[in-house]
Coordinates of N, CA and C in Angstrom, one line a residue:
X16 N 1.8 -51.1 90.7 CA 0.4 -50.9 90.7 C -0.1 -51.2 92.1
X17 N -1.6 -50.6 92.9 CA -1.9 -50.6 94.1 C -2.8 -52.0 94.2
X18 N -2.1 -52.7 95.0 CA -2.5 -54.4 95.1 C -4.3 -54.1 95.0
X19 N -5.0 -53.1 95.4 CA -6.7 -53.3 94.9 C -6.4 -53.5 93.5
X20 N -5.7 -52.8 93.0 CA -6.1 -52.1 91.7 C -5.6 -53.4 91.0
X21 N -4.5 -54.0 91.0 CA -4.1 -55.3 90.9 C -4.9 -56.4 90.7
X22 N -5.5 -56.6 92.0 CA -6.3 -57.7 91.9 C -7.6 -57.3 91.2
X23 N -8.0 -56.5 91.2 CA -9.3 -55.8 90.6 C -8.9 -56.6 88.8
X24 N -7.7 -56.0 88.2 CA -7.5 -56.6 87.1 C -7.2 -57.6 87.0
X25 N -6.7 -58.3 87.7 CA -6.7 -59.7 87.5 C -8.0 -60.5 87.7
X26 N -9.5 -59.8 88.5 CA -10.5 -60.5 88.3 C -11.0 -60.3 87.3
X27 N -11.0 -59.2 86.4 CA -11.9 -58.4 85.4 C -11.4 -58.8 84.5
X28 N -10.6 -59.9 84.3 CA -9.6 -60.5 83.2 C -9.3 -61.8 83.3
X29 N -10.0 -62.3 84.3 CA -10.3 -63.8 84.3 C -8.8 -64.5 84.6
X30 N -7.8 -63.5 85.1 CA -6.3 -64.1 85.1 C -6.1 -65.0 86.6
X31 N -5.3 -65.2 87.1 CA -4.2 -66.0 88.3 C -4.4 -64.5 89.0
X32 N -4.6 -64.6 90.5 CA -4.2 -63.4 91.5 C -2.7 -63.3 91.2
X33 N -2.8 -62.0 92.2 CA -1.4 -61.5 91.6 C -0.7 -62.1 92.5
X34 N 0.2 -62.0 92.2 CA 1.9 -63.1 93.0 C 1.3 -62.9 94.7
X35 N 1.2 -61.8 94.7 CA 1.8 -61.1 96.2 C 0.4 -62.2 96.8
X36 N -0.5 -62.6 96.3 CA -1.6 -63.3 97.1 C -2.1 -64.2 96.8
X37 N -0.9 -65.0 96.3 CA -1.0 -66.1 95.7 C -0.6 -67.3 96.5
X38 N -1.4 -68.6 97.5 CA -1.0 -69.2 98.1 C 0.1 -70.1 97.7
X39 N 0.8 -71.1 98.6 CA 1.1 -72.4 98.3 C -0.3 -73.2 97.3
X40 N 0.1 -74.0 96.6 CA -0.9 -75.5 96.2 C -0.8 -76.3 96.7
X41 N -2.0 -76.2 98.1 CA -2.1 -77.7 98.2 C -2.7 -78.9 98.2
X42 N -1.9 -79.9 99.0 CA -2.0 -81.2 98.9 C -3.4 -81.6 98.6
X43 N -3.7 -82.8 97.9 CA -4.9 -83.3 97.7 C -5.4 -83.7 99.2
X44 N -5.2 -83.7 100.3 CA -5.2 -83.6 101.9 C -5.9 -82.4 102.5
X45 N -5.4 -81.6 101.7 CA -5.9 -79.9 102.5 C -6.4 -79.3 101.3
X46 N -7.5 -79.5 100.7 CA -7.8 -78.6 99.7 C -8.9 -77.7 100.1
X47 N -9.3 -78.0 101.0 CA -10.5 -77.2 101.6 C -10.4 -75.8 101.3
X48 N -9.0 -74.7 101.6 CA -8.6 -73.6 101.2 C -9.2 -73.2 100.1
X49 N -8.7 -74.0 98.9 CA -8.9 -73.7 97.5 C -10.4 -73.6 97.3
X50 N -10.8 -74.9 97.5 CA -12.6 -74.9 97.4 C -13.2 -73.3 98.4
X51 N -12.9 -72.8 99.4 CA -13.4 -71.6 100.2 C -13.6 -71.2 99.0
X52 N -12.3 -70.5 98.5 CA -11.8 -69.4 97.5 C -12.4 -69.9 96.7
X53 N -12.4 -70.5 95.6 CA -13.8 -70.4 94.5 C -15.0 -70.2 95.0
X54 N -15.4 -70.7 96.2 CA -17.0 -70.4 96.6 C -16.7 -68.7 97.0
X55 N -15.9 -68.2 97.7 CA -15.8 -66.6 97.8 C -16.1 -66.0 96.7
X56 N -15.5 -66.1 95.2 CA -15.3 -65.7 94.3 C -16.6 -65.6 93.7
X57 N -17.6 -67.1 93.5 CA -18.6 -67.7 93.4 C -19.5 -66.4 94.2
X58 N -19.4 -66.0 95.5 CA -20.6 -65.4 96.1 C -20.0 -63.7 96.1
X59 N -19.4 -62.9 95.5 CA -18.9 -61.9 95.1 C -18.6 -61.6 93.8
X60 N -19.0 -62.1 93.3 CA -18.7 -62.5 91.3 C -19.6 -61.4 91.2
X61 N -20.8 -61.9 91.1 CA -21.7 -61.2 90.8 C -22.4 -59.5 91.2
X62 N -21.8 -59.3 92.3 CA -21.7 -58.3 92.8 C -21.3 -57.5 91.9
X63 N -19.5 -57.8 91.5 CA -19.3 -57.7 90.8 C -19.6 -57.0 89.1
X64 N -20.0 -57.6 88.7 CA -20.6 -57.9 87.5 C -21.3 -56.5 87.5
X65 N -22.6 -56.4 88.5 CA -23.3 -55.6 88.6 C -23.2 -54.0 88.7
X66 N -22.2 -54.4 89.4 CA -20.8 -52.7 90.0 C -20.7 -52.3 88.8
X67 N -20.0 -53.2 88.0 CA -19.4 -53.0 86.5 C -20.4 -52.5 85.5
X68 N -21.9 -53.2 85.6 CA -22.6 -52.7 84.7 C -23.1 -51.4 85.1
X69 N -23.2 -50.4 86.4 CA -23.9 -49.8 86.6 C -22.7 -48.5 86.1
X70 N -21.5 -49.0 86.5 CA -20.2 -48.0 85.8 C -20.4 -47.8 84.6
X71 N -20.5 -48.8 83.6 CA -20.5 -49.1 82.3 C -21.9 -47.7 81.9
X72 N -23.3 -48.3 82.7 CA -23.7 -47.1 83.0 C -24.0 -45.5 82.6
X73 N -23.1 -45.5 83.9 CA -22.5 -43.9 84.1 C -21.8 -43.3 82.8
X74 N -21.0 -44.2 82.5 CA -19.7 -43.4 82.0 C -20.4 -43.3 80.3
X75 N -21.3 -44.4 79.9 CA -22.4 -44.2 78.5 C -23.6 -42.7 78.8
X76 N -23.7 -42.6 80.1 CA -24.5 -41.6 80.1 C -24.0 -40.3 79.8
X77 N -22.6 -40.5 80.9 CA -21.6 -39.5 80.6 C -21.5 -38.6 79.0
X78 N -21.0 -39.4 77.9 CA -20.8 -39.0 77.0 C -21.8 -38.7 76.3
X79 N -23.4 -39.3 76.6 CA -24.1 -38.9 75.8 C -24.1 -37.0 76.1
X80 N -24.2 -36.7 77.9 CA -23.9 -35.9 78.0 C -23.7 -34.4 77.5
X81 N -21.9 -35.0 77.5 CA -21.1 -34.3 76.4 C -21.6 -33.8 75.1
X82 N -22.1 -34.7 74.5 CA -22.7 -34.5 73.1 C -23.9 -33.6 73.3
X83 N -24.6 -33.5 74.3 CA -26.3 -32.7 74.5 C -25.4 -31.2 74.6
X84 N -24.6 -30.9 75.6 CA -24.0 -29.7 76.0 C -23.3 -29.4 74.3
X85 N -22.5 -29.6 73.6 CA -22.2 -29.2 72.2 C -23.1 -29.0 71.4
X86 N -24.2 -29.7 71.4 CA -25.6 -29.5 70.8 C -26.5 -28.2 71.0
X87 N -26.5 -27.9 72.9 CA -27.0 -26.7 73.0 C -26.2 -25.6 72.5
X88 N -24.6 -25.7 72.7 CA -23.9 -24.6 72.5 C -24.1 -24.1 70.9
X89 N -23.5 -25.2 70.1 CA -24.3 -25.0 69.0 C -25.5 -24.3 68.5
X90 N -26.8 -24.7 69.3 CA -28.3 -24.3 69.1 C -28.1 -22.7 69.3
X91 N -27.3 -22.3 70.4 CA -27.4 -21.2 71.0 C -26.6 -20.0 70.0
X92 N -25.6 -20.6 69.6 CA -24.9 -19.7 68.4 C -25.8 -19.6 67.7
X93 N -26.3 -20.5 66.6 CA -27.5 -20.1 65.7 C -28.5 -19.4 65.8
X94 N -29.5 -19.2 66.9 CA -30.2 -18.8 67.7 C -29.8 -17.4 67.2
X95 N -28.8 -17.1 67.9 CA -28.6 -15.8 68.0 C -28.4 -15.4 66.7
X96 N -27.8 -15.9 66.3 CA -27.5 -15.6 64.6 C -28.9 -15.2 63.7
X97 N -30.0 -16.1 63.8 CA -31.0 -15.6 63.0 C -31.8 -15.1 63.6
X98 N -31.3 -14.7 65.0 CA -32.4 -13.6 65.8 C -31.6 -12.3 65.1
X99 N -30.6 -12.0 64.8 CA -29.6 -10.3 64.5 C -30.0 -10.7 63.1
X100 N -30.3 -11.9 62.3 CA -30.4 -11.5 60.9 C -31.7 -11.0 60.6
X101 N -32.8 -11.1 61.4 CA -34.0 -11.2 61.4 C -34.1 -9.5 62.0
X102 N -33.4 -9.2 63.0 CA -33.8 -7.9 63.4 C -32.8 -6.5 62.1
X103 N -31.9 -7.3 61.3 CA -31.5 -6.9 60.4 C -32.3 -6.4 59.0
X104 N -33.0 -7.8 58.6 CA -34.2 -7.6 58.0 C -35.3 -6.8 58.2
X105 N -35.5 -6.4 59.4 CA -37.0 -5.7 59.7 C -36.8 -4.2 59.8
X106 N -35.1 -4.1 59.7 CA -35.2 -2.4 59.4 C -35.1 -1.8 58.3
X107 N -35.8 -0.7 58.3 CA -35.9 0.1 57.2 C -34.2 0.1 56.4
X108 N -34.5 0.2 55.4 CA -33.1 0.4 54.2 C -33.3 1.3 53.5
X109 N -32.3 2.0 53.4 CA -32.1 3.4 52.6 C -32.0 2.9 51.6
X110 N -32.6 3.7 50.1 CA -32.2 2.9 48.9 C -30.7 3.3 48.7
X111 N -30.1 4.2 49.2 CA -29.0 4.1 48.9 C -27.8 2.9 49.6
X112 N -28.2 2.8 50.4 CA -27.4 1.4 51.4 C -27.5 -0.3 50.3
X113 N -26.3 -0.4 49.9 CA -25.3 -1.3 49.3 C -25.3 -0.9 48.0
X114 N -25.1 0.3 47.8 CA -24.9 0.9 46.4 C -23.3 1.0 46.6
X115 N -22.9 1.2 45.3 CA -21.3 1.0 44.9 C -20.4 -0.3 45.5
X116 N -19.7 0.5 46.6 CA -18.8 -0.5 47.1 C -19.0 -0.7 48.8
X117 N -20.6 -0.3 49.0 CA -20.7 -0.4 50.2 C -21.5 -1.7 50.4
X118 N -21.0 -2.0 51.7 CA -21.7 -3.4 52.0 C -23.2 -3.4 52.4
X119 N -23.9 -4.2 52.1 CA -25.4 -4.4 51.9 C -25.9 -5.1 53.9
X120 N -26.4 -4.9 54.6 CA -27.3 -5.6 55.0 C -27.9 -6.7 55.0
X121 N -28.4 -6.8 53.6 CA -29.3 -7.9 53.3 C -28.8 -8.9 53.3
X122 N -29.9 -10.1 54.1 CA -29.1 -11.3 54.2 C -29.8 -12.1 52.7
X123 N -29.2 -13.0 52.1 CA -29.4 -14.1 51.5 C -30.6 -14.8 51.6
X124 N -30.6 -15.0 52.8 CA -32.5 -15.7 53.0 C -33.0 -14.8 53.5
X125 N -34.3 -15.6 53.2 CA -35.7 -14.8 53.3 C -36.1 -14.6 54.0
X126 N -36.9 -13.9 55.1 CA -37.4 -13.8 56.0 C -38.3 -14.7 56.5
X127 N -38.7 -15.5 56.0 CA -39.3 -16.2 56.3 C -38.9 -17.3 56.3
X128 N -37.8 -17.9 56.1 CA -36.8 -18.7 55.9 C -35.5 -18.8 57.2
X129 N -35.6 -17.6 57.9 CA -34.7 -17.2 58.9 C -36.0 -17.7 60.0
X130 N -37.6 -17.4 60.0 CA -38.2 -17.4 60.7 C -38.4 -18.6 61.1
X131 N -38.4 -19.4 59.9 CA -38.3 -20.9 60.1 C -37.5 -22.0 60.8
X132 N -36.8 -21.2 60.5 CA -35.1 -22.1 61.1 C -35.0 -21.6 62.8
X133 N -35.7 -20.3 63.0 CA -35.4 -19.8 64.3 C -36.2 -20.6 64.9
X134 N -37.6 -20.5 64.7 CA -38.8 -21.7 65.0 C -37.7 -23.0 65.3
X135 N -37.6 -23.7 64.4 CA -37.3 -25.1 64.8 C -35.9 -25.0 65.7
X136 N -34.9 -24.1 65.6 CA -33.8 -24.0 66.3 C -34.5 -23.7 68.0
X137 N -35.3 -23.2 68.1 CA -35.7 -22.9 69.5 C -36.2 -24.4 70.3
X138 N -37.3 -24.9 69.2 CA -37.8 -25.9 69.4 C -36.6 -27.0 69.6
X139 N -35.6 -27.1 69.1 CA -34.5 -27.8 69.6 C -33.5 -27.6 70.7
X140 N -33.7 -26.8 70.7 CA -32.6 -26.2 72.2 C -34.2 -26.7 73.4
X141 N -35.1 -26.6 73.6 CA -35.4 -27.2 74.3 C -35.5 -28.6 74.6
X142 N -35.8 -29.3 73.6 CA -35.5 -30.5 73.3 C -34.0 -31.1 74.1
X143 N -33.2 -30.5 73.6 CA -31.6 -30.7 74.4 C -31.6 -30.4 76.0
X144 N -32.3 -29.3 76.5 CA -32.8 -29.0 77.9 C -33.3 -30.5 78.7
X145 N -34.8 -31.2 78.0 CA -35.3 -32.0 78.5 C -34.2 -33.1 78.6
X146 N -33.9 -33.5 77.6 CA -32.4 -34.5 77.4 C -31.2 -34.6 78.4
X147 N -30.9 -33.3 78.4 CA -29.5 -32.5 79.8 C -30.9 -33.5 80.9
X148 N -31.5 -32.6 81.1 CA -32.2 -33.2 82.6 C -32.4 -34.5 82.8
X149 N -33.1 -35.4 81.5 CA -33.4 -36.7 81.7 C -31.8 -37.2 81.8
X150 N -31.0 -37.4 81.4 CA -29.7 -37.8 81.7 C -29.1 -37.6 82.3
X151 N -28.9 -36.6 82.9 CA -28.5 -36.6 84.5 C -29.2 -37.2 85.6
X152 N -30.3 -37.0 85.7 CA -31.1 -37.9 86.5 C -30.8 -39.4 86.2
X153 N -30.4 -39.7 85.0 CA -30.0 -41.4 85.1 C -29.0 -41.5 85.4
X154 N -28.0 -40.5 85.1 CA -26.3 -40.9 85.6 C -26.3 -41.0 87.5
X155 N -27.2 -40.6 88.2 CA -27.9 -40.3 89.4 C -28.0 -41.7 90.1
X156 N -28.7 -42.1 88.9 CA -29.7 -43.6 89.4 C -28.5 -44.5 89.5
X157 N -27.7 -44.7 88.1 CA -26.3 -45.5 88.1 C -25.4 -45.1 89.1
X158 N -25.4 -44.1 89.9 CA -24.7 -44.2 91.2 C -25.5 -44.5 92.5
X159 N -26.5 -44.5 92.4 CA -27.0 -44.8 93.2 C -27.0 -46.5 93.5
X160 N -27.1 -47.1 91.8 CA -26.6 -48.3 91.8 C -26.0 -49.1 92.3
X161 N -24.2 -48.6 92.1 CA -23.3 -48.7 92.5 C -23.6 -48.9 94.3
X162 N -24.0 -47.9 94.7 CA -23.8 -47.9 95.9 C -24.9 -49.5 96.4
X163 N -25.7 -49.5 95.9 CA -26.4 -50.6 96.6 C -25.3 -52.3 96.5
X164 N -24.9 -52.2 95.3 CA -24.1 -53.1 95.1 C -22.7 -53.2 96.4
X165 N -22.6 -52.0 96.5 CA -21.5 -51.8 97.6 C -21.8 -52.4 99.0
X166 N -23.2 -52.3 99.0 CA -23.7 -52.6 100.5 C -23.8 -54.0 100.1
X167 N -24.3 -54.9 99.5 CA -24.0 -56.4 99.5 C -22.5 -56.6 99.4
X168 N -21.9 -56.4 99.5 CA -20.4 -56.7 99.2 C -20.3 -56.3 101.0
X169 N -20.7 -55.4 101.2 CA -20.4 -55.1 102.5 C -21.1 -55.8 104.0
X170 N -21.9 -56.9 103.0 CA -23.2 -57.5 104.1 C -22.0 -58.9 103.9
X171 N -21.2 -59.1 103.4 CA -20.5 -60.1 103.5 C -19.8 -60.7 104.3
X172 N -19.9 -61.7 105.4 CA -19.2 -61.8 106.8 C -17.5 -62.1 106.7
X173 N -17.5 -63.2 106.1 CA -15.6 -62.7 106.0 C -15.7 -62.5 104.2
X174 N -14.1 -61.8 104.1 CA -13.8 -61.6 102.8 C -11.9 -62.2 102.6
X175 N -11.7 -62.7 101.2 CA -10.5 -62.9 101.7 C -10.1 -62.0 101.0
X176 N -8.1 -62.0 101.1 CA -7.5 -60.7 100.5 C -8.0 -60.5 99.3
X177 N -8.0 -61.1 98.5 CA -8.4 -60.8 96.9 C -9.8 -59.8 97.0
X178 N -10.8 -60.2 98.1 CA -12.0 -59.9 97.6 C -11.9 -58.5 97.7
X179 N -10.8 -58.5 99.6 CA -11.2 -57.1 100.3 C -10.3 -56.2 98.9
X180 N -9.4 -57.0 98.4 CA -8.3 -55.2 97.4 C -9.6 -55.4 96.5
X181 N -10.9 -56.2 95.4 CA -11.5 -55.6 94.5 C -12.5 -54.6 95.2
X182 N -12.7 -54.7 96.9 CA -13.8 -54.1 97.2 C -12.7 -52.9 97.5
X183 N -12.2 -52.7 98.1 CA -11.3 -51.4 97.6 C -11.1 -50.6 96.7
X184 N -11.0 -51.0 95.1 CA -10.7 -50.7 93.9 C -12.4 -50.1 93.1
X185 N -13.6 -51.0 94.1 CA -14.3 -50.6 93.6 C -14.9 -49.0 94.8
X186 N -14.9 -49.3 95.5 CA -14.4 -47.9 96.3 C -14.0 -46.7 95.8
X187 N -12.8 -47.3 95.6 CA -12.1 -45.8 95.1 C -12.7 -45.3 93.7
X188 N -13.7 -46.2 92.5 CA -14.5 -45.8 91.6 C -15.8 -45.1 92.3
X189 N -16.4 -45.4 93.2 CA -17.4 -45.1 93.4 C -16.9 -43.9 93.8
X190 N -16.2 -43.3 95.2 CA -16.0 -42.0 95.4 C -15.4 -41.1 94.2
X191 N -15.0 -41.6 93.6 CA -14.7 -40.5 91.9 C -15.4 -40.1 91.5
X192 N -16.5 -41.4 90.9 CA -17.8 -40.8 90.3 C -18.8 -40.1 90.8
X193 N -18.2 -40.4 92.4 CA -19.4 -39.7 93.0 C -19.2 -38.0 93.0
X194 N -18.1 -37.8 92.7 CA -17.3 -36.3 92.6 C -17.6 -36.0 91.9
X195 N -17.5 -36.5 90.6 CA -17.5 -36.3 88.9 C -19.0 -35.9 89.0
X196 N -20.2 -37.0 89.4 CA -21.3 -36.4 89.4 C -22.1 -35.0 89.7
X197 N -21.3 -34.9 91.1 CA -21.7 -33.5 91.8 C -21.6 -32.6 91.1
X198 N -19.6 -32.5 90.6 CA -19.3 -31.7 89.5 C -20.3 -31.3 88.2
X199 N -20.6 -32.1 87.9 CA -21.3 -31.7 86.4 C -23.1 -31.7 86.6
X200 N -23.7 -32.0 87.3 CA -24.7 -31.9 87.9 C -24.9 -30.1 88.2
X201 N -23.9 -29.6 89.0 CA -23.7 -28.3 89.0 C -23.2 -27.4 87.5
X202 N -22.6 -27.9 86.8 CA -22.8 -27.7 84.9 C -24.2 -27.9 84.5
X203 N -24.7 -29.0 84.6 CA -26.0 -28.9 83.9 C -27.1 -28.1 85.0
X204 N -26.8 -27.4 85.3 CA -27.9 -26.6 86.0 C -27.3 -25.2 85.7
X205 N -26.4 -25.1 85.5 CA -25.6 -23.7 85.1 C -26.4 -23.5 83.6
X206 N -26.5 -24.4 82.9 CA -26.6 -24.1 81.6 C -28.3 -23.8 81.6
X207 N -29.1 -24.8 82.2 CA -30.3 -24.8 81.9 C -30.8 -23.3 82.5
X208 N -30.2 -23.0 83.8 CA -30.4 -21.7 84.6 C -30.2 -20.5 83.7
X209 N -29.4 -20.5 82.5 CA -28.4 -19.4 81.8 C -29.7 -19.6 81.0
X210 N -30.6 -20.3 80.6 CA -31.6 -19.9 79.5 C -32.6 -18.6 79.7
X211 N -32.2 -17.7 78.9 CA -33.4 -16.3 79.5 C -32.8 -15.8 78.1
X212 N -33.3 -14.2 78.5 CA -33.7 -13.6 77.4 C -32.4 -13.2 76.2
X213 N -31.3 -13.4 77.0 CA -30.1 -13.5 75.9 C -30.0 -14.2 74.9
X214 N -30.9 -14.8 74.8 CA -30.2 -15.8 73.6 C -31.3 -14.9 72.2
X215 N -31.8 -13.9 72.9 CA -32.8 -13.1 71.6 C -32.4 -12.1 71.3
X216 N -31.1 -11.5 72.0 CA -31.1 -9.8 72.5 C -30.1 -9.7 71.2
X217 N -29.7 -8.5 71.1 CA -28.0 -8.2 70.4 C -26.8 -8.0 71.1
X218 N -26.1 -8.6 70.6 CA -24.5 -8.8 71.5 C -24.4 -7.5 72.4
X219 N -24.8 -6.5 72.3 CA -24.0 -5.3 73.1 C -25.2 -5.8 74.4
X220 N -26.2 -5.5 74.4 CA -27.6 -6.4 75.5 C -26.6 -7.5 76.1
X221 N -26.6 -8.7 75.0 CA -26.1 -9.5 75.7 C -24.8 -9.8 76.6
X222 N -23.9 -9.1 76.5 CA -22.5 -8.7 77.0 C -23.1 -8.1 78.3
X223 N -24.0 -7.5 78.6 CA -24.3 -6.6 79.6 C -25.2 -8.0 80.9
X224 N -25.3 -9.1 80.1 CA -26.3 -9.8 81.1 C -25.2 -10.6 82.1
X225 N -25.3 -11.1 83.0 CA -24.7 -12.0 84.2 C -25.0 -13.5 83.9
X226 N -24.0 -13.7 83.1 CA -23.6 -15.0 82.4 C -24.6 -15.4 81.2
X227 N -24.3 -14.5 79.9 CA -25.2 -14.7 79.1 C -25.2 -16.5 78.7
X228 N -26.1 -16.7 78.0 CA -26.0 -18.2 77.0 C -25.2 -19.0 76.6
X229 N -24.9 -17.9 75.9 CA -24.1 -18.4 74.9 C -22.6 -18.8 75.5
X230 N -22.4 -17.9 76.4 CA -20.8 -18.0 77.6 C -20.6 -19.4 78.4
X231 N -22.1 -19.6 78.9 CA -22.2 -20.4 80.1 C -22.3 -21.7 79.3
X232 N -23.2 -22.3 78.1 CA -22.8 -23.3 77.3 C -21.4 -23.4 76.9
X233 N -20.5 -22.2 76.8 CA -19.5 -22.9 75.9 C -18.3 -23.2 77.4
X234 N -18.6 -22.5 78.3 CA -17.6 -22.7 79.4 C -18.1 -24.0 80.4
X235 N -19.5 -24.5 80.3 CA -19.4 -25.9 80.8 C -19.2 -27.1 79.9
X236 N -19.5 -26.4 78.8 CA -19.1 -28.1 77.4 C -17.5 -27.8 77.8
X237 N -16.4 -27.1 77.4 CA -15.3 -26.9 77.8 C -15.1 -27.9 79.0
X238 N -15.3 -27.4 80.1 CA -15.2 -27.6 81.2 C -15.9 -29.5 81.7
X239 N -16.4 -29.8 81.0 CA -17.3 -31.2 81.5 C -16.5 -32.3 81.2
X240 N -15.5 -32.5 80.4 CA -14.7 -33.5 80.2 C -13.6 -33.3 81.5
X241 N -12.8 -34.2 82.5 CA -11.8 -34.4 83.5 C -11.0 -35.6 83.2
X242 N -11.1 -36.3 82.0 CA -9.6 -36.5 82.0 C -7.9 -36.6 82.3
X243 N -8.1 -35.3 81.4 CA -6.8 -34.8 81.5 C -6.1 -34.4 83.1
X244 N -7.1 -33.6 84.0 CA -6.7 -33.2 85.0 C -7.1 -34.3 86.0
X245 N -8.0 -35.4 85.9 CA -7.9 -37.1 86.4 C -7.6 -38.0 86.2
X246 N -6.7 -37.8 85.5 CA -6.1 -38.9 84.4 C -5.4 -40.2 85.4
X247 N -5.3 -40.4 86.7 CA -5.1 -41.5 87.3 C -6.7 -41.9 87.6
X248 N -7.4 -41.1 88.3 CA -8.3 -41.6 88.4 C -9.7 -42.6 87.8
X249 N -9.5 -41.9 86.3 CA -9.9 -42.3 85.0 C -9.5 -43.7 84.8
X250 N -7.8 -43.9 85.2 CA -7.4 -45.1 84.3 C -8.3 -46.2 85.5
X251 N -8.2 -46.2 86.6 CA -8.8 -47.0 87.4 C -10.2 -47.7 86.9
X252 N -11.3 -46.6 86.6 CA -12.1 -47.3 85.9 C -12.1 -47.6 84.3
X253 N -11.2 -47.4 83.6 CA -11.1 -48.2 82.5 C -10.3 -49.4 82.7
X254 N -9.5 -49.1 84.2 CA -9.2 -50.9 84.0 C -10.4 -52.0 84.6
X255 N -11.0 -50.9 85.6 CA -12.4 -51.8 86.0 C -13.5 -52.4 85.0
X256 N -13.3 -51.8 83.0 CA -14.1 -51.8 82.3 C -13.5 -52.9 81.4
X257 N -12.1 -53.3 82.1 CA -11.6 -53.8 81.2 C -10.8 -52.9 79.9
X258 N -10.7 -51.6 80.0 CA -10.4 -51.0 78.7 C -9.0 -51.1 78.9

């Protein structure tokens, strides 16, 4: 393991530093050493703490996220659905159309029933809009957090090794997230941008538009989780969370 990353977990866990920066014990003569190092610990603790909560933060905003983008993609399939069932409805029908063994048209609900649902389905896809925006704008603020916490840590005249590998460990969190943010920041602006007239049209319309709705919701919910393809970078802050 990378001696930040190391000591980072052995602060976040209340353990012994790790071997490699672990002094002698001394004498009841020279303890002055030991006393420094609790008072260091003592005036970077909290720093700490604060880093942690503002991660903690992010990564809760993060998922609510996730869940808003499944929400709209969802809204957006529907949408479309009782916009074609509704323009299904409104055309003329031959009395002969679903006689014998031919398939009917007719949907099951009522027109006014489809009108209903379309009503409050719209009303909720914006809903989800305002939501996407208000939470990204917080995941924003929680890095912005981070960073201030970074600059007291960095107003600190000496640091000893332990402090400099957690302020490294928290480093390398903050430039992640700060990546991660950009990344999906440009997702949630893809999606809210993609809202227009497709989500009313019929599929052959819609196929013809430059990144309809329904595409761009399902290729950024896809796309918004990085795990898998940061999966070292990930574990770093779930060791910083303690996970």
């Amino acid at each position: 393991m990378d001696p930040s990353q190391e000591a980072f977990q052995a602060y976040m866990l209340g353990s012994k530093a790790p071997s490699s920066l672990k002094t002698p014990t001394p004498s009841k003569a020279s303890s002055t050493p030991s006393s420094s190092s609790r008072k260091g610990t003592k005036r970077f603790g909290p720093i700490v703490a604060a880093f942690r909560g503002r991660v903690e933060e992010w990564v809760q905003t993060d998922n609510q996220l996730n869940n808003v983008l499944n929400s709209i993609l969802n809204l957006r399939n529907r949408i479309w659905w009782e916009r074609k069932k509704l323009e299904e409805s409104n055309r003329k029908q031959d009395s002969w159309n679903g006689a014998g063994f031919r398939r009917s048209n007719h949907s099951f609900l009522l027109q006014e029933d489809l009108e209903s649902a379309l009503s409050h389905d719209l009303l909720q896809h914006e809903k989800m809009l305002a939501g996407a925006r208000t939470l990204i704008s917080s995941m924003a603020q929680a890095q912005d957090g981070m960073g201030r916490r970074l600059d007291e840590f960095f107003q600190m005249e000496t640091l000893s090794n332990n402090a400099q590998n957690v302020l490294d460990a928290m480093l390398q969190v903050f430039h992640f997230l700060g990546e991660e943010l950009y990344r999906k920041q440009c997702l949630v602006s893809r999606v809210i941008d993609s809202c227009n007239d497709g989500l009313l049209v019929d599929g052959l319309q819609e196929e013809k538009l430059d990144g309809n709705p329904r595409s761009v919701a399902k290729q950024c919910y896809n796309g918004w989780l990085s795990r898998n393809t940061r999966k070292n970078e990930w574990d770093v802050v779930d060791r910083l969370l303690g996970g």
